[in-house]
PDB file of C-alpha atoms in Angstrom:
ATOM      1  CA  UNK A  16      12.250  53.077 -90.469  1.00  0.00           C
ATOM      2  CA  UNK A  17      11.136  51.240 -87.118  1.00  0.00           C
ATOM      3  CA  UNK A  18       7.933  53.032 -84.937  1.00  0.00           C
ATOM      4  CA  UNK A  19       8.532  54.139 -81.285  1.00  0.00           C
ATOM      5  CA  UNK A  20       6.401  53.164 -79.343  1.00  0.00           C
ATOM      6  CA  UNK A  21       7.821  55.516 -76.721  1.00  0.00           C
ATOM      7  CA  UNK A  22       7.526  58.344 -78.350  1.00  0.00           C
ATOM      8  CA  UNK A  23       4.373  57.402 -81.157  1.00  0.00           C
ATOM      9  CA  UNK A  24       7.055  58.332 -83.897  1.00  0.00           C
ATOM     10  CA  UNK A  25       9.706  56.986 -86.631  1.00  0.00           C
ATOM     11  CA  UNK A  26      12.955  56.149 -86.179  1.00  0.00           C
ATOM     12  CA  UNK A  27      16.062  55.456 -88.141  1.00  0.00           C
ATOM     13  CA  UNK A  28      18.462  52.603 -87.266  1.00  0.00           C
ATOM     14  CA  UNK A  29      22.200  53.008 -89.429  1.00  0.00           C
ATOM     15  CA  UNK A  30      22.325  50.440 -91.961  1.00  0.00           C
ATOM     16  CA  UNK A  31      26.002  50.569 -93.244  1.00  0.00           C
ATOM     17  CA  UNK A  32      26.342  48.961 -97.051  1.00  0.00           C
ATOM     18  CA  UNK A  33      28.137  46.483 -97.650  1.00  0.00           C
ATOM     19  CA  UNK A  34      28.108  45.711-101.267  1.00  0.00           C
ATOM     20  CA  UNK A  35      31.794  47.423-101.786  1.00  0.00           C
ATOM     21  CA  UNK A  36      33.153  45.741 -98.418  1.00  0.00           C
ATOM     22  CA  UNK A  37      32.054  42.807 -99.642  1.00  0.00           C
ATOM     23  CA  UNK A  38      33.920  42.855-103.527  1.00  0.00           C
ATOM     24  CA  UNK A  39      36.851  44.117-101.805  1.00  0.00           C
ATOM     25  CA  UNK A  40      37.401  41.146 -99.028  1.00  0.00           C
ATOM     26  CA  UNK A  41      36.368  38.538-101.726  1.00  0.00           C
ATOM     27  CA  UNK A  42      39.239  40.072-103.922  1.00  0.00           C
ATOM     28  CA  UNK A  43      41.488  40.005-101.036  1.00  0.00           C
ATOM     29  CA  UNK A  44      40.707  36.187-100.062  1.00  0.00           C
ATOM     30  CA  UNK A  45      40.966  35.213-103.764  1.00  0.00           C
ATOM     31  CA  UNK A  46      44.532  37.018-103.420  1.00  0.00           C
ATOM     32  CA  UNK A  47      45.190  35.188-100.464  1.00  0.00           C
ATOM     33  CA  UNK A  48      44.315  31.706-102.196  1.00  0.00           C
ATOM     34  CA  UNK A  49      46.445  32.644-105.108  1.00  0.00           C
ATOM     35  CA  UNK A  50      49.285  33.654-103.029  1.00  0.00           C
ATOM     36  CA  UNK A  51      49.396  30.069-100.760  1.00  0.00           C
ATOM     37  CA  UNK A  52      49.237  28.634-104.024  1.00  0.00           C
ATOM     38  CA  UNK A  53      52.772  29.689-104.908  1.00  0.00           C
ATOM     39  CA  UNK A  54      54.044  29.078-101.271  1.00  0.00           C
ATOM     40  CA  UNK A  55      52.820  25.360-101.668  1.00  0.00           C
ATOM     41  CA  UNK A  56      54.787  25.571-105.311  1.00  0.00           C
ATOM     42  CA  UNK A  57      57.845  26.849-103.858  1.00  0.00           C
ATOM     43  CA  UNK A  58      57.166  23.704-101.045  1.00  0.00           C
ATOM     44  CA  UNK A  59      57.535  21.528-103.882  1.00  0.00           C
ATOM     45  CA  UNK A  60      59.955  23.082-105.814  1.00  0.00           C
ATOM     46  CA  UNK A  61      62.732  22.597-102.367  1.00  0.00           C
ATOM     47  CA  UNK A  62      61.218  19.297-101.887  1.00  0.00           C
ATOM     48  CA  UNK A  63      62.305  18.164-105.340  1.00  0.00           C
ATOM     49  CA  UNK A  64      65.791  20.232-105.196  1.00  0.00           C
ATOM     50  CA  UNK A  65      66.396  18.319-102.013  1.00  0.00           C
ATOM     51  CA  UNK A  66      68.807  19.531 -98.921  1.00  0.00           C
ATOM     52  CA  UNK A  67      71.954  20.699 -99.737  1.00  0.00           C
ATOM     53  CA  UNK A  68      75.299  18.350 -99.011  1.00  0.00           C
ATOM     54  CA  UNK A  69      75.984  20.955 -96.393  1.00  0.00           C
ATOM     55  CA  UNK A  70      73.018  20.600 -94.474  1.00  0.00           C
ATOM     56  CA  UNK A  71      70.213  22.947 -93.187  1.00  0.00           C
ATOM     57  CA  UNK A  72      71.163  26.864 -93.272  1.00  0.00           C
ATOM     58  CA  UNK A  73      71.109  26.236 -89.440  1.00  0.00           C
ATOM     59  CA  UNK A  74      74.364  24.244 -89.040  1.00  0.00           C
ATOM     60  CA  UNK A  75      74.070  24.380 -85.123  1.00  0.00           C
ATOM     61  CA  UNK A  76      76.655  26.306 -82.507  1.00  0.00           C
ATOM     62  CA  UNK A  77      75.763  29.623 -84.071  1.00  0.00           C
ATOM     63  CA  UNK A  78      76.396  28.569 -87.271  1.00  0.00           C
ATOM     64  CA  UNK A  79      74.915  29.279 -90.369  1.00  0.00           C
ATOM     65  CA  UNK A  80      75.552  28.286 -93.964  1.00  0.00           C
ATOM     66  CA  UNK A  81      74.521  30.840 -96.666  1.00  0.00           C
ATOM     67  CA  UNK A  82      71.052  30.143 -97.971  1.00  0.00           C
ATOM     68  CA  UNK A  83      70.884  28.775-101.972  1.00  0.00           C
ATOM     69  CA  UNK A  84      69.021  30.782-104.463  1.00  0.00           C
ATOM     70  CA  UNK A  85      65.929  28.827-104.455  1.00  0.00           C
ATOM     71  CA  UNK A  86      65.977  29.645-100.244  1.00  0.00           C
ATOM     72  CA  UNK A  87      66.759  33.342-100.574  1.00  0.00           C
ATOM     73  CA  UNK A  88      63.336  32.952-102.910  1.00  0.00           C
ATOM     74  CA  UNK A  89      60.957  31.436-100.633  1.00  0.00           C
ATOM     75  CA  UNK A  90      61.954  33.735 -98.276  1.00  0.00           C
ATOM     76  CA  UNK A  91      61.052  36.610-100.893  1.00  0.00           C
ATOM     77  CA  UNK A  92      57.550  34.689-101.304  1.00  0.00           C
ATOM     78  CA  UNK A  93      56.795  34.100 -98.052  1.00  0.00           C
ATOM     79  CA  UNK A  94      57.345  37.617 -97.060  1.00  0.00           C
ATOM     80  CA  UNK A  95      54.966  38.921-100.161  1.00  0.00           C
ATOM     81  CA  UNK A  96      52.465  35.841 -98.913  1.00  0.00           C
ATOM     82  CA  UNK A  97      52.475  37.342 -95.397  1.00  0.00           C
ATOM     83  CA  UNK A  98      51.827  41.040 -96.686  1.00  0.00           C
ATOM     84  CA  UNK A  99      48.630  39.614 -98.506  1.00  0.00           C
ATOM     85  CA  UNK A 100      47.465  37.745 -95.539  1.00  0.00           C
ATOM     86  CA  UNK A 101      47.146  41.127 -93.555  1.00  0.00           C
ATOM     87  CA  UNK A 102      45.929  42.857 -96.246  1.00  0.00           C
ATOM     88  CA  UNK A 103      43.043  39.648 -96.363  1.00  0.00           C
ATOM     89  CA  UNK A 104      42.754  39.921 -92.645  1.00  0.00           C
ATOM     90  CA  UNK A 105      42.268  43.700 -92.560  1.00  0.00           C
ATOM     91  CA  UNK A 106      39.750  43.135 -95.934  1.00  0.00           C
ATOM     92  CA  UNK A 107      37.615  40.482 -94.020  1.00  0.00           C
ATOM     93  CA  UNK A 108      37.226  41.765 -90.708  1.00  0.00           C
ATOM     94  CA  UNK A 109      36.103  44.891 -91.836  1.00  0.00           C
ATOM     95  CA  UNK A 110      33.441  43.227 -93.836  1.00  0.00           C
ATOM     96  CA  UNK A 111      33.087  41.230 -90.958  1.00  0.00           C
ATOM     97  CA  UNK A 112      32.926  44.250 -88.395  1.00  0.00           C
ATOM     98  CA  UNK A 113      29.940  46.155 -90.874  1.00  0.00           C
ATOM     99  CA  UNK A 114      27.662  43.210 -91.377  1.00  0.00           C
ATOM    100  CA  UNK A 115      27.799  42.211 -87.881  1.00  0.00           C
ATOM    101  CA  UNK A 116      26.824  45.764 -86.949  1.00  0.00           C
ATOM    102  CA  UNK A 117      24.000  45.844 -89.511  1.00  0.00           C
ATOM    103  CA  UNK A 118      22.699  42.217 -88.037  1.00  0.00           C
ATOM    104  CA  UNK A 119      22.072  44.033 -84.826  1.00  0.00           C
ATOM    105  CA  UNK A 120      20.682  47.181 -87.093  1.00  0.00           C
ATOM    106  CA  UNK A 121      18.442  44.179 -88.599  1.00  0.00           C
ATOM    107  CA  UNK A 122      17.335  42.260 -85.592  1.00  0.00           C
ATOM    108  CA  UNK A 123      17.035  45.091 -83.169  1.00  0.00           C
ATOM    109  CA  UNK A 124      18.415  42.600 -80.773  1.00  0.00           C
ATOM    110  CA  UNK A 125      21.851  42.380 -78.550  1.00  0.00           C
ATOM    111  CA  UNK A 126      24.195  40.073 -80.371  1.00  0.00           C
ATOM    112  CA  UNK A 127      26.138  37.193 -78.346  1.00  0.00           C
ATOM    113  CA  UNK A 128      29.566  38.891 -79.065  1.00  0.00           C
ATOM    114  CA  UNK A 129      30.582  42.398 -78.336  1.00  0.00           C
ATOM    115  CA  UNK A 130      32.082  44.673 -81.373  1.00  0.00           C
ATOM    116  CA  UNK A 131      35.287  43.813 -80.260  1.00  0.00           C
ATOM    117  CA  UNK A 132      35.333  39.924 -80.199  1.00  0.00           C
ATOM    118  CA  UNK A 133      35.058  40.859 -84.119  1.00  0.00           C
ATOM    119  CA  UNK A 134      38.928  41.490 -83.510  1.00  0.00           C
ATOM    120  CA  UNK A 135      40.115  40.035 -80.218  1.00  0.00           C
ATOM    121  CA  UNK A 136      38.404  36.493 -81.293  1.00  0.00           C
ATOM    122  CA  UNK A 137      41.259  35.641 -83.468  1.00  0.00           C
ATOM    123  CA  UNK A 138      43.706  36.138 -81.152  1.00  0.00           C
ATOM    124  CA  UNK A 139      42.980  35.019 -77.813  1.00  0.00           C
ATOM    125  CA  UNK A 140      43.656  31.709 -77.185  1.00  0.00           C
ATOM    126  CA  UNK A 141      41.043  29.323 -76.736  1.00  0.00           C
ATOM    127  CA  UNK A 142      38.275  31.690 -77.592  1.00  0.00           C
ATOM    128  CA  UNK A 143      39.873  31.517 -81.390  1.00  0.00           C
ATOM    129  CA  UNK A 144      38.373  28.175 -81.703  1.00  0.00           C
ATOM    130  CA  UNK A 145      35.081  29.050 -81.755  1.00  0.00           C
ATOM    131  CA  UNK A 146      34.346  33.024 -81.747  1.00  0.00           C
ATOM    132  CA  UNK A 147      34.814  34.094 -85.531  1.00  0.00           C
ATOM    133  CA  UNK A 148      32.635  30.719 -86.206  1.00  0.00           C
ATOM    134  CA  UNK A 149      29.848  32.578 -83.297  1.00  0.00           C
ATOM    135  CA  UNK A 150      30.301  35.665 -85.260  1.00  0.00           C
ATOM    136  CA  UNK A 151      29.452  34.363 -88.337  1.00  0.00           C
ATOM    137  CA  UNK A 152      26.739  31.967 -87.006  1.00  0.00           C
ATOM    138  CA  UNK A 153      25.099  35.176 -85.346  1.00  0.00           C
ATOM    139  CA  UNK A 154      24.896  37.487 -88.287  1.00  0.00           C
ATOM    140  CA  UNK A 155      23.483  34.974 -90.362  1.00  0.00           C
ATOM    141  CA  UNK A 156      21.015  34.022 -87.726  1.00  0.00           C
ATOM    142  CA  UNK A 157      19.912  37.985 -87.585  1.00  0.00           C
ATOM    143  CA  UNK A 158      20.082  38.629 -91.660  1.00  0.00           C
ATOM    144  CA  UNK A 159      18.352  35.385 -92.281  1.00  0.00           C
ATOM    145  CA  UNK A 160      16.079  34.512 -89.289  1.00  0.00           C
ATOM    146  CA  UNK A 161      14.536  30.889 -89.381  1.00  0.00           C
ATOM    147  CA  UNK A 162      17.208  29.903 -92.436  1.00  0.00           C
ATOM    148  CA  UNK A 163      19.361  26.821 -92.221  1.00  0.00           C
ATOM    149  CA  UNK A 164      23.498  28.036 -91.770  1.00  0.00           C
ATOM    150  CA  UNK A 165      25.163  27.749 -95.280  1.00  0.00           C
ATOM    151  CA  UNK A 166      26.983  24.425 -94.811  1.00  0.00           C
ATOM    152  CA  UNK A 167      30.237  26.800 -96.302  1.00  0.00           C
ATOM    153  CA  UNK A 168      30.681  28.314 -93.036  1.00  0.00           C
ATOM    154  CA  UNK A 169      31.561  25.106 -91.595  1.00  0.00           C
ATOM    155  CA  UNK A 170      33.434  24.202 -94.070  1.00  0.00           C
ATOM    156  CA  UNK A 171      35.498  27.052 -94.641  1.00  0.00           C
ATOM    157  CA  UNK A 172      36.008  27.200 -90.179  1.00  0.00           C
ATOM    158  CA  UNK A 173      36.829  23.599 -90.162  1.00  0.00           C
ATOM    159  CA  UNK A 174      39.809  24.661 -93.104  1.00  0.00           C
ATOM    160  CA  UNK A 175      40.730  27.341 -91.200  1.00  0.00           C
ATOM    161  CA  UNK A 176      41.216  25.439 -88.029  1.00  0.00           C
ATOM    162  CA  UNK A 177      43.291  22.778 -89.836  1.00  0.00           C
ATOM    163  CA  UNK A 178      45.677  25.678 -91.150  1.00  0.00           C
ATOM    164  CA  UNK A 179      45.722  27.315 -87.962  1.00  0.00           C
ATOM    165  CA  UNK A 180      46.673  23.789 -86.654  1.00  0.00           C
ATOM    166  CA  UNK A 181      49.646  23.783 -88.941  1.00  0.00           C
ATOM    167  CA  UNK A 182      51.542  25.857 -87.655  1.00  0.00           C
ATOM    168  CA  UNK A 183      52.824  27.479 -90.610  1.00  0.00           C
ATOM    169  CA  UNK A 184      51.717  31.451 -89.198  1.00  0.00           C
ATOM    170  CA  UNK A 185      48.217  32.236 -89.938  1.00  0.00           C
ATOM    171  CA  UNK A 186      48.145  33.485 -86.824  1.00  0.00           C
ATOM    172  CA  UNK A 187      51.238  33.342 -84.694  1.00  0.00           C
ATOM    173  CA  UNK A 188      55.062  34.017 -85.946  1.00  0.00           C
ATOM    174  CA  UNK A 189      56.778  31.249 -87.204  1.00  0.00           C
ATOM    175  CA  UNK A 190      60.555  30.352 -87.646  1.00  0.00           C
ATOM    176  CA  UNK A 191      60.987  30.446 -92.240  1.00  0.00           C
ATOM    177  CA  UNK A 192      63.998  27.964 -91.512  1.00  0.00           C
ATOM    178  CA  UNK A 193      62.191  25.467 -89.926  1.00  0.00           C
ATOM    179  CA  UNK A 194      59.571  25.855 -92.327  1.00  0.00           C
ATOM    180  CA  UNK A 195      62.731  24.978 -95.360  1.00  0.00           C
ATOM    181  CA  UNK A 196      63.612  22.186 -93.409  1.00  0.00           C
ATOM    182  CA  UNK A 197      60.082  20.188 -93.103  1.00  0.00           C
ATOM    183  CA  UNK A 198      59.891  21.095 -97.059  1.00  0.00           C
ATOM    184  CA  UNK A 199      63.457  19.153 -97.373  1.00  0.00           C
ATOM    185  CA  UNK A 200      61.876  16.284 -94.761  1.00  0.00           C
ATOM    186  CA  UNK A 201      58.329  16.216 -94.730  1.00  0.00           C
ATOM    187  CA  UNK A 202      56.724  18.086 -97.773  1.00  0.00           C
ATOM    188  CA  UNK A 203      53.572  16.088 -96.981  1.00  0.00           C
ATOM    189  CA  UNK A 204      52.769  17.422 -93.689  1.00  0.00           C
ATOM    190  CA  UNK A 205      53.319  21.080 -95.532  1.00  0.00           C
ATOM    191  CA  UNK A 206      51.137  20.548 -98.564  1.00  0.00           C
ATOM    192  CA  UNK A 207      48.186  19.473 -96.319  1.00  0.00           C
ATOM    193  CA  UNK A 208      48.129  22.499 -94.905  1.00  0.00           C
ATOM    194  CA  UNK A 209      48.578  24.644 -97.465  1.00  0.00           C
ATOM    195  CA  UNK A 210      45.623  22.499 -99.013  1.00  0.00           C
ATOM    196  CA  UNK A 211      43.508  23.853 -95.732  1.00  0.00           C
ATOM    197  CA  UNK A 212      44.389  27.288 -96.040  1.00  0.00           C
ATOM    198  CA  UNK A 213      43.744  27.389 -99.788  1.00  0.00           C
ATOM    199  CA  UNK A 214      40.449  25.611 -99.408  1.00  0.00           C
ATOM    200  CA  UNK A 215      39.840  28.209 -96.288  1.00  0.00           C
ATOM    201  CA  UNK A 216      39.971  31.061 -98.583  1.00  0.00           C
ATOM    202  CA  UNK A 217      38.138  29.950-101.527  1.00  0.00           C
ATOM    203  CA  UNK A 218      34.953  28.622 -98.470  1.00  0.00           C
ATOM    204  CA  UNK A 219      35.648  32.443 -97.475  1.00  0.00           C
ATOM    205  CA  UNK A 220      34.737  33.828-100.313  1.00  0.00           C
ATOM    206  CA  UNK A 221      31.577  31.796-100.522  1.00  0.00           C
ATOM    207  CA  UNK A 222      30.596  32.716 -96.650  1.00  0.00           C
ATOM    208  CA  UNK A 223      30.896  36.446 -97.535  1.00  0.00           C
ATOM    209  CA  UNK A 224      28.812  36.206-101.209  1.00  0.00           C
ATOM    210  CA  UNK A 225      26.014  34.124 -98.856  1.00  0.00           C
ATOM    211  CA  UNK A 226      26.041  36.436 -96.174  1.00  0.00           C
ATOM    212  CA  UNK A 227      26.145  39.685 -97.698  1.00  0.00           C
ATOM    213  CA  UNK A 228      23.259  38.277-100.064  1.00  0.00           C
ATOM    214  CA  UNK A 229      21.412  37.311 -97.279  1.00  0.00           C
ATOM    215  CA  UNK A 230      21.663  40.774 -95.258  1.00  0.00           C
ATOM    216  CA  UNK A 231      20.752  42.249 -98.810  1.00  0.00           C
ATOM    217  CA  UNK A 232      17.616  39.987 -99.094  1.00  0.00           C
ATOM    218  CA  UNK A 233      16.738  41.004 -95.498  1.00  0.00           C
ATOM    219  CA  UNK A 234      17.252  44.424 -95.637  1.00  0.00           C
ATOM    220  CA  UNK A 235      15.391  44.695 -98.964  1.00  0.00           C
ATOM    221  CA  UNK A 236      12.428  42.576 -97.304  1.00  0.00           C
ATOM    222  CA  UNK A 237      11.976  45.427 -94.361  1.00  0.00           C
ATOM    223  CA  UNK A 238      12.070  48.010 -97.021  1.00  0.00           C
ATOM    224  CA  UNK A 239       9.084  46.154 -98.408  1.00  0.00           C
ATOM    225  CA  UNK A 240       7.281  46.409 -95.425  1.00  0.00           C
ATOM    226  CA  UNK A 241       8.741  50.093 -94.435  1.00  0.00           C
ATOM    227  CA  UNK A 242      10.450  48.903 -91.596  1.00  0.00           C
ATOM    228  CA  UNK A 243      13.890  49.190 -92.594  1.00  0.00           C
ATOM    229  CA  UNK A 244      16.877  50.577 -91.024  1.00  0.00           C
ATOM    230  CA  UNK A 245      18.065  53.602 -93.765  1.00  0.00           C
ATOM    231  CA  UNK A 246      21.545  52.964 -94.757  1.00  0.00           C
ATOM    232  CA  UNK A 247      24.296  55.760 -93.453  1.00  0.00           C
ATOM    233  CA  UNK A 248      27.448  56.782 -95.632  1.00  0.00           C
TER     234      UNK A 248
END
């Protein structure tokens, strides 16, 4: 509840919770770690087997050799990976999309990104180097005003940004061939990244368990003082 000093009366402000949002997109980032996990196995596992004597399944001209076993499986796991990635992207930013509505609920206060930077801030180029950071940066400023940023949060955009850097498709499509060559060539270069991505999702899961905490604490706080937002189903 919040006085008006308009009208010399209460008002509510929606408070969504987040508790369930939360479980669910820590679940679905833990999935997401588990699931790179095998893609960096099955890395290793064609690294090992080596290129076949007939070359890459791309023999050049239009021509294609038929893929080996263990390549008809990656493709199998990379296209179970990529289903659990947009299940972990649709998990997250609608975590994301709640607390960043209840850290305007909370501070009363215009945030620095629109509602739909929550989405578009991924994609757009450029502005994906920085905006889900902002977003992040901004509802912690709101749910925990005058706290230091969990160092996490840097951690787990710096990952992210390394992944993203990658070019394996966190973000934009990417060619599963080419991807079966490098492991044949340059395993290395592969591993690293899935080491980034891996290490985003597990900092991921930490940055929502120390948001959602915080917006808890906060929220908790005003009802203390009765000048808390009421939550809304």
């Amino acid at each position: 509840m919040k006085a008006d000093p308009l009208n010399d009366h209460r008002t509510e402000l929606p408070l969504r919770p987040v508790r369930t949002t939360a479980l669910v997109a820590v679940a679905a980032l833990a999935l997401a770690a588990v699931a790179w996990v095998v893609r960096a196995v099955w890395h290793i596992r064609l690294a090992v087997a080596g290129m076949p004597a007939s070359g890459p399944m791309d023999q050049g001209g239009g021509r294609h050799r038929l893929p080996t076993a263990l390549e008809d499986g990656y493709h199998i796991v990379d296209a179970l990976g990529s289903a659990v990635m947009l299940l972990c992207a649709a998990a997250f930013l609608f975590w994301l999309g709640r607390v960043r509505d209840n850290a305007r609920a909370l501070s009363g206060e215009r945030l620095r990104y629109s509602g739909i930077w929550v989405y578009a801030g991924w994609i757009v180029p450029i502005m994906n180097l920085w905006v889900p950071r902002g977003i992040i940066v901004d509802v912690h400023r709101a749910s925990a005003p005058g706290e230091r940023l969990p160092g996490v949060v840097n951690w787990w955009w710096g990952l992210w940004l390394a992944g993203m850097a990658g070019g394996v498709g966190l973000i934009y499509p990417y060619d599963e061939d080419d991807v079966i060559v490098r492991a044949y060539t340059d395993v290395w270069q592969l591993l690293l990244v899935d080491a980034a991505v891996i290490g985003a999702a597990v900092a991921g899961v930490l940055v929502v368990r120390a948001l959602t905490a915080a917006q808890r604490a906060r929220a908790d706080e005003a009802l203390r003082h009765d000048d808390a937002p009421v939550a809304t189903p």
